[in-house]
């Protein structure tokens, strides 16, 4: 029995670590070849061949110049590994070439040092999931009995380990590809839906200001606004879920006035409750710290989803929100309603994606709201659960860690909001979608602003250079002509304090970050209201 000098256990661990990496197949399997050759110094050369439909393709090797062999393909009918494909580890006569073997490939292999009747190759056939994936070849030019005995057993165990980890690697790579495709699809949908929604909601906002004296028309416009916001929330939920699932969701704790956040979140929800003639109450305990550090966006989305759900599924009675400090380190929210309730056996599944209770199927919704609440709560290191009595109502409990800072005087910490007037303000607008550009012009002019509109950033830059009295700049980040980022960089270099508002229909966080890095003051996601724009200009 031959004994190898290299620790078998160490070799397996090293190979598994190599397979864990994100490197491509060429780099990964070259390193595996090197690792195995350390254990068996009598091996002259090694190579890895990837099995495809048309044959075995040379991917990489040790002792081979990859560039010389990169186009080498051994047809499966001429492959030595295809002679006995049921064996995972086999010694073959590498100097033997079956009839019909491609002459060019044969000559290339012989040039490496392989000789007939003297050279042998130990092949490791890799078959994750039982499918033929590839072949690792270890060549000994002047063979005697180098591969006999214990080495074959070790190679068989090594093959099992590689196959097991290859299955994990392939599964993760497929999942990553699926995530990338899904993220791209969601980003595309976001852009393609938000762009026309910008036009629709812009006209709605404009008409609401013009029809204040016509209650009937105003009611129709309010309904249109509600439905547009509903569609926008669906897109927002899909984007949030996509970011969480792909690991791209970033928690950003900020100094937060919990009372103010709840008050702002409740404004629109109170209107919904009033429309359904529901009593809606909130109670915030004095134990809740004046200022806390928490992700405002995530908390607001969770509360909005939970309370909107309670209102949607409650046809009579009341909906309430209670908030208090629990165990000093946690803040607790309890949302209760007098709706239909949830069956006990269904409580464990309501936070699953697309889950809908049978008795609520008549209500509009995607079944994503509670799932997003759960995902966001876990991102915040909190917990969420539900209690319910069928026919009497439900309670949703949200427990989140909180970092209070009681020493801050809330009177001085919160900036007083003042209404910003756009009357007489000169605004440079760059947008290549003519319909969107027209809406911006109408809304801004209706607010008293003077607009200078362009579809080409180069033309807009010329205007800016000769009109030094431009107050604000609005620019779309995705233009068919010119670069928005170059434009922002140019303006920021010339006017370090100029307010530049970038906007986009894309949910891609990298694009938004690039805009901030280039010098944008803030990035707004389409569609945005005049109020949101004014608040952004004020910040």
XYZ file of C-alpha atoms in Angstrom:
539
model
C 0.000 0.000 0.000
C 1.355 3.419 -0.946
C 1.132 6.105 1.715
C 0.778 9.755 0.776
C 2.870 12.296 2.662
C 0.234 15.008 2.447
C -2.509 14.997 5.088
C -5.699 13.660 3.484
C -7.987 15.542 5.884
C -6.142 18.804 5.270
C -6.378 18.260 1.516
C -10.161 17.757 1.659
C -10.628 20.897 3.785
C -8.503 22.934 1.358
C -10.443 21.641 -1.660
C -13.785 22.457 -0.045
C -12.555 25.971 0.759
C -11.541 26.390 -2.878
C -15.013 25.316 -4.019
C -16.583 27.809 -1.571
C -14.976 30.738 -3.378
C -16.726 32.893 -5.975
C -13.995 32.320 -8.557
C -14.791 30.958 -12.015
C -14.393 27.282 -12.959
C -10.966 27.819 -14.544
C -9.436 29.359 -11.405
C -11.273 26.992 -9.054
C -10.296 23.724 -10.727
C -6.751 24.801 -11.422
C -6.335 25.326 -7.668
C -7.883 21.900 -7.021
C -5.393 20.347 -9.462
C -2.526 22.063 -7.631
C -3.859 20.892 -4.252
C -4.026 17.263 -5.359
C -0.611 17.408 -7.020
C 0.906 18.547 -3.696
C -0.135 15.199 -2.263
C 1.140 13.163 -5.216
C 4.410 14.734 -6.453
C 4.892 12.004 -9.072
C 2.051 13.521 -11.192
C 3.554 15.325 -14.207
C 0.588 17.372 -15.421
C -3.079 17.888 -14.618
C -6.086 19.328 -16.387
C -9.810 19.914 -16.023
C -12.286 19.288 -18.823
C -15.885 20.530 -18.709
C -18.468 18.211 -20.246
C -20.893 19.844 -22.679
C -23.267 18.463 -25.286
C -20.635 18.467 -28.023
C -17.797 16.986 -25.964
C -15.203 17.614 -23.267
C -13.832 21.191 -23.339
C -10.381 21.994 -21.944
C -10.862 24.627 -19.198
C -7.542 24.766 -17.357
C -4.475 22.776 -16.441
C -1.213 22.625 -14.536
C 1.769 22.228 -16.867
C -0.391 23.364 -19.795
C -0.544 26.804 -21.378
C -4.272 27.494 -21.144
C -4.190 29.800 -24.158
C -2.784 26.978 -26.350
C -5.506 24.530 -25.396
C -8.529 26.771 -24.805
C -10.230 25.707 -28.052
C -9.571 21.977 -27.560
C -12.677 19.770 -27.579
C -12.698 15.963 -27.360
C -15.953 14.633 -28.861
C -17.769 12.425 -26.346
C -17.665 9.443 -28.701
C -13.835 9.679 -28.709
C -13.441 10.404 -25.012
C -11.562 7.956 -22.801
C -13.800 8.907 -19.877
C -16.836 7.925 -21.948
C -15.494 4.357 -22.282
C -16.521 3.521 -18.716
C -18.684 6.499 -17.601
C -20.181 4.575 -14.681
C -16.846 4.662 -12.819
C -16.015 7.851 -10.923
C -12.281 7.118 -10.570
C -10.418 5.229 -13.291
C -6.872 4.775 -14.601
C -6.771 5.029 -18.405
C -4.034 4.607 -21.017
C -3.532 8.236 -22.017
C -1.258 7.204 -24.928
C -4.115 5.226 -26.435
C -6.300 6.970 -28.995
C -9.390 5.193 -30.261
C -10.149 5.019 -33.973
C -11.539 8.300 -35.290
C -9.920 10.416 -32.560
C -9.425 13.992 -33.909
C -5.892 14.164 -35.301
C -5.268 17.771 -34.225
C -6.262 17.058 -30.646
C -4.224 13.836 -30.644
C -1.092 15.642 -31.812
C -1.564 18.410 -29.214
C -1.841 15.842 -26.399
C 1.229 13.927 -27.609
C 3.194 17.184 -27.673
C 2.619 17.558 -23.931
C 4.777 14.466 -23.263
C 2.186 11.668 -23.353
C 3.605 8.492 -24.944
C 1.885 5.281 -26.004
C 2.274 2.205 -23.720
C 4.111 4.270 -21.043
C 1.755 7.044 -19.978
C -1.368 6.733 -17.871
C -3.936 9.201 -16.579
C -5.999 8.933 -13.438
C -9.403 10.429 -14.181
C -11.817 11.790 -11.613
C -15.271 12.020 -13.198
C -17.346 14.669 -11.432
C -21.094 13.978 -11.298
C -22.964 16.383 -9.000
C -26.677 15.516 -8.857
C -25.764 12.436 -10.924
C -25.108 14.553 -14.020
C -21.797 14.387 -15.875
C -20.162 17.744 -15.049
C -16.491 17.364 -15.887
C -13.278 15.359 -15.671
C -10.110 15.999 -13.667
C -7.103 14.322 -15.334
C -3.766 13.603 -13.619
C -1.057 12.459 -16.027
C 2.021 10.330 -15.280
C 4.260 10.159 -18.366
C 6.400 7.184 -17.304
C 3.925 5.058 -15.383
C 4.795 2.032 -13.211
C 2.392 1.596 -10.294
C 2.064 5.147 -8.953
C -1.729 5.065 -8.653
C -2.026 1.669 -7.009
C -3.275 0.874 -3.499
C -4.505 3.433 -1.007
C -4.333 6.310 -3.458
C -7.331 5.023 -5.426
C -9.377 4.821 -2.207
C -8.326 8.353 -1.277
C -9.256 9.611 -4.740
C -12.713 8.017 -4.494
C -13.363 9.727 -1.145
C -12.003 12.976 -2.594
C -14.393 12.635 -5.545
C -17.358 12.167 -3.193
C -16.379 15.301 -1.261
C -15.928 17.364 -4.447
C -19.298 16.207 -5.818
C -21.070 17.065 -2.562
C -19.628 20.568 -2.474
C -20.112 21.038 -6.205
C -23.839 20.482 -5.668
C -23.878 23.294 -3.090
C -21.783 25.539 -5.373
C -24.046 24.943 -8.383
C -27.196 25.497 -6.295
C -25.852 28.794 -4.900
C -24.736 29.964 -8.349
C -28.158 29.151 -9.805
C -29.808 30.977 -6.907
C -27.536 33.971 -7.478
C -28.413 33.999 -11.178
C -32.105 33.807 -10.318
C -31.709 36.693 -7.858
C -29.851 38.807 -10.423
C -32.523 38.105 -13.025
C -35.314 38.844 -10.543
C -33.647 42.061 -9.365
C -33.182 43.175 -12.966
C -36.818 42.331 -13.748
C -38.115 44.173 -10.675
C -35.923 47.198 -11.453
C -37.197 47.221 -15.055
C -40.819 46.911 -13.947
C -40.266 49.668 -11.396
C -38.890 52.026 -14.037
C -41.478 51.137 -16.675
C -44.401 51.552 -14.247
C -43.155 54.563 -12.293
C -42.490 56.633 -15.420
C -46.120 56.652 -16.695
C -47.371 56.887 -13.098
C -45.404 60.113 -12.796
C -47.471 61.561 -15.640
C -50.779 60.241 -14.257
C -50.195 61.389 -10.670
C -48.764 64.699 -11.822
C -51.925 65.498 -13.776
C -54.075 64.335 -10.850
C -52.255 66.681 -8.468
C -52.550 69.544 -10.944
C -56.282 68.965 -11.517
C -56.938 68.690 -7.769
C -55.566 72.211 -7.323
C -57.724 73.480 -10.203
C -60.929 71.696 -9.137
C -61.112 72.655 -5.472
C -64.515 74.303 -6.067
C -66.005 71.229 -7.774
C -66.588 68.561 -5.064
C -67.863 65.921 -7.493
C -64.849 66.100 -9.823
C -62.544 66.373 -6.797
C -63.976 63.137 -5.397
C -63.225 61.353 -8.692
C -59.682 62.719 -8.647
C -59.202 61.574 -5.049
C -60.272 58.052 -6.033
C -57.793 58.120 -8.921
C -55.088 59.280 -6.518
C -55.899 56.470 -4.042
C -55.706 53.818 -6.778
C -52.450 55.250 -8.130
C -50.953 55.156 -4.635
C -52.170 51.569 -4.246
C -50.348 50.570 -7.453
C -47.274 52.472 -6.289
C -47.311 50.595 -2.957
C -47.377 47.251 -4.790
C -44.273 48.246 -6.775
C -42.618 49.466 -3.570
C -43.379 46.156 -1.809
C -41.900 44.137 -4.682
C -38.729 46.241 -4.656
C -38.361 45.968 -0.865
C -38.818 42.185 -0.949
C -36.366 41.859 -3.838
C -33.711 43.860 -1.968
C -34.165 41.810 1.204
C -34.015 38.459 -0.612
C -30.882 39.451 -2.519
C -29.179 40.781 0.622
C -29.099 44.333 -0.716
C -31.416 45.886 1.852
C -29.452 48.253 4.098
C -30.603 49.153 7.599
C -29.948 52.815 8.369
C -30.635 53.737 12.021
C -31.387 57.440 12.412
C -32.261 59.768 15.238
C -36.044 59.454 15.277
C -38.922 61.070 17.081
C -41.227 58.040 17.456
C -44.258 60.177 18.278
C -43.796 62.331 15.195
C -43.194 59.275 12.998
C -46.422 57.666 14.247
C -48.337 60.917 13.773
C -47.111 61.300 10.176
C -47.848 57.654 9.377
C -51.369 57.938 10.810
C -52.455 60.944 8.723
C -53.369 59.043 5.579
C -54.547 55.975 7.514
C -57.023 58.045 9.535
C -58.639 59.123 6.268
C -58.989 55.457 5.233
C -60.573 54.590 8.588
C -62.944 57.559 8.377
C -64.125 56.464 4.924
C -65.109 53.095 6.430
C -66.647 54.809 9.485
C -64.224 53.042 11.812
C -63.073 54.433 15.135
C -59.304 54.861 14.977
C -57.254 55.531 18.116
C -53.574 55.765 19.030
C -51.964 55.746 22.446
C -48.254 56.322 23.027
C -47.026 55.676 26.560
C -44.961 58.287 28.361
C -42.306 55.557 28.770
C -41.433 55.837 25.059
C -38.182 57.852 24.810
C -38.298 61.289 23.200
C -35.570 60.414 20.709
C -34.639 56.898 19.556
C -32.229 55.491 17.013
C -34.052 53.298 14.502
C -34.491 52.868 10.749
C -37.341 55.310 10.091
C -38.173 54.020 6.613
C -38.416 50.376 7.706
C -40.475 51.175 10.834
C -42.871 53.404 8.905
C -43.380 50.707 6.258
C -44.081 48.039 8.892
C -46.592 50.206 10.771
C -48.240 51.364 7.558
C -48.698 47.774 6.326
C -50.022 46.476 9.646
C -52.501 49.318 10.211
C -53.621 49.490 6.560
C -54.304 45.737 6.746
C -56.316 46.158 9.940
C -58.433 48.894 8.345
C -58.880 46.965 5.112
C -60.185 43.819 6.803
C -62.301 45.544 9.458
C -65.798 46.523 8.279
C -67.148 47.814 11.590
C -65.861 48.674 15.034
C -62.396 50.057 15.570
C -58.677 49.866 14.895
C -56.118 50.981 17.466
C -52.386 51.399 17.882
C -50.634 51.264 21.229
C -46.941 51.936 21.779
C -44.909 51.526 24.961
C -41.397 50.744 26.173
C -40.856 47.140 27.231
C -37.902 45.853 29.268
C -36.080 49.176 28.795
C -34.337 47.971 25.635
C -37.368 47.255 23.438
C -40.214 49.312 22.097
C -43.495 47.502 21.516
C -46.308 48.309 19.106
C -49.684 46.581 19.308
C -52.134 47.003 16.414
C -55.586 45.634 17.198
C -58.835 45.502 15.242
C -62.406 44.195 15.488
C -62.267 42.455 12.132
C -63.129 38.853 11.192
C -60.166 37.364 13.046
C -57.866 34.561 11.907
C -58.310 30.850 12.539
C -55.784 29.436 15.034
C -54.369 26.946 12.548
C -53.721 29.772 10.055
C -51.772 32.052 12.402
C -48.454 30.300 11.734
C -48.643 30.883 7.960
C -49.960 34.443 7.650
C -46.434 35.885 7.394
C -45.568 33.697 4.407
C -45.314 35.298 0.961
C -48.586 35.517 -0.970
C -50.507 34.072 1.974
C -54.174 35.142 2.065
C -56.865 34.026 4.499
C -59.870 32.516 2.703
C -62.382 34.967 4.202
C -60.274 37.949 3.081
C -59.846 36.863 -0.544
C -62.525 39.338 -1.659
C -60.319 42.225 -0.505
C -57.689 43.665 -2.886
C -54.085 42.786 -2.119
C -51.013 40.804 -3.160
C -50.390 38.856 0.045
C -46.956 40.498 0.377
C -47.667 43.014 3.158
C -47.257 40.762 6.206
C -44.328 38.945 4.608
C -42.518 42.262 4.166
C -43.342 43.212 7.768
C -41.717 39.974 8.954
C -38.642 40.391 6.732
C -38.111 44.011 7.774
C -38.637 43.164 11.451
C -35.945 40.488 11.235
C -33.630 42.971 9.482
C -34.186 45.238 12.509
C -33.407 42.324 14.891
C -36.944 42.400 16.246
C -39.860 40.002 16.374
C -43.458 40.049 15.184
C -46.399 37.778 15.958
C -50.177 37.720 15.827
C -52.967 36.750 18.222
C -56.534 36.376 17.096
C -59.997 35.133 18.005
C -62.109 34.105 15.050
C -65.069 36.433 14.669
C -63.791 38.951 17.236
C -60.616 40.474 15.861
C -56.830 40.309 15.768
C -53.781 41.772 17.461
C -50.380 42.167 15.838
C -47.426 42.600 18.181
C -44.221 44.251 16.986
C -41.175 44.245 19.285
C -38.084 46.191 18.200
C -34.783 46.966 19.915
C -34.383 50.663 20.512
C -31.442 52.886 21.426
C -32.959 55.790 23.355
C -31.244 59.096 23.916
C -33.281 60.881 26.559
C -30.777 63.679 27.008
C -31.765 65.308 23.717
C -34.356 68.028 24.045
C -36.970 67.257 21.450
C -37.965 70.920 21.232
C -34.535 71.782 19.860
C -33.694 68.542 18.054
C -36.531 68.621 15.561
C -36.308 71.104 12.748
C -39.405 73.193 12.392
C -40.997 72.611 9.020
C -41.832 75.702 7.042
C -43.778 75.763 3.863
C -41.512 76.513 0.920
C -42.849 78.778 -1.795
C -41.689 78.259 -5.376
C -43.128 81.577 -6.514
C -40.608 83.331 -8.725
C -38.008 80.556 -8.327
C -36.065 79.701 -11.491
C -35.828 75.939 -11.967
C -33.769 74.083 -14.573
C -35.464 70.778 -15.536
C -33.737 68.045 -17.583
C -35.985 65.146 -18.632
C -36.070 63.343 -22.000
C -39.590 61.925 -21.613
C -41.723 64.648 -23.188
C -44.906 63.715 -21.291
C -43.107 63.786 -17.942
C -41.387 67.044 -18.855
C -44.731 68.606 -19.726
C -46.216 67.526 -16.373
C -43.271 68.985 -14.428
C -43.642 72.268 -16.298
C -47.380 72.516 -15.593
C -47.099 71.583 -11.894
C -44.119 73.866 -11.239
C -45.590 76.795 -13.167
C -48.867 76.323 -11.297
C -46.833 76.653 -8.072
C -45.411 79.950 -9.338
C -42.010 78.734 -10.553
C -40.249 79.764 -13.775
C -39.142 76.664 -15.697
C -36.288 76.210 -18.142
C -36.829 72.761 -19.666
C -34.367 70.622 -21.619
C -34.099 67.055 -22.915
C -30.335 67.273 -23.522
C -28.010 67.853 -20.522
C -25.418 69.523 -22.787
C -27.959 72.188 -23.807
C -29.054 72.572 -20.183
C -25.436 73.149 -19.124
C -25.063 75.943 -21.693
C -28.192 77.599 -20.283
C -26.876 77.280 -16.724
C -23.524 78.832 -17.594
C -25.168 81.972 -18.997
C -27.985 82.109 -16.396
C -26.309 82.336 -13.029
C -29.593 83.057 -11.264
C -30.936 79.453 -11.516
C -32.269 78.532 -8.056
C -32.770 74.765 -8.349
C -31.914 71.968 -10.778
C -34.065 68.885 -11.406
C -32.593 66.081 -13.534
C -33.645 62.580 -14.524
C -30.859 60.036 -13.941
C -31.658 57.975 -17.054
C -31.442 60.031 -20.244
C -31.286 58.839 -23.848
C -28.834 61.606 -24.729
C -25.840 62.590 -22.617
C -24.881 61.620 -19.076
C -26.827 62.841 -16.054
C -23.930 61.954 -13.732
C -21.442 63.986 -15.808
C -23.858 66.917 -15.771
C -24.262 66.727 -11.970
C -20.479 66.531 -11.505
C -19.966 69.535 -13.780
C -22.556 71.670 -11.947
C -21.262 70.640 -8.526
C -17.736 71.639 -9.545
C -18.898 75.092 -10.604
C -21.534 75.636 -7.886
C -20.714 73.668 -4.690
C -23.861 74.794 -2.838
C -26.404 74.570 -5.666
C -29.445 72.415 -4.846
C -29.555 69.530 -7.365
C -32.534 67.178 -7.174
C -32.040 63.949 -9.134
C -35.022 61.713 -9.830
C -35.451 58.264 -11.338
C -37.943 55.489 -11.921
C -35.231 52.877 -11.313
C -35.002 51.075 -7.976
C -31.276 50.365 -8.514
C -29.522 51.567 -5.311
C -26.160 51.732 -7.115
C -27.488 54.291 -9.591
C -28.914 56.383 -6.755
C -25.620 56.212 -4.840
C -23.657 57.216 -7.958
C -25.869 60.298 -8.237
C -25.163 61.238 -4.608
C -21.432 60.620 -5.140
C -21.521 62.836 -8.240
C -22.975 65.671 -6.171
C -26.778 65.358 -6.204
C -28.349 66.851 -3.084
C -31.005 64.138 -2.934
C -32.533 61.441 -5.159
C -36.321 61.238 -5.495
C -38.057 58.107 -6.729
C -40.754 58.666 -9.338
C -43.538 59.554 -8.991
C -43.176 62.306 -6.414
C -45.591 65.024 -5.360
C -45.023 68.765 -5.317
C -44.995 68.543 -1.504
C -42.194 65.934 -1.584
C -40.254 68.098 -4.021
C -40.627 71.169 -1.815
C -39.542 69.197 1.271
C -36.460 67.988 -0.640
C -35.579 71.519 -1.697
C -35.955 72.682 1.894
C -33.635 70.024 3.391
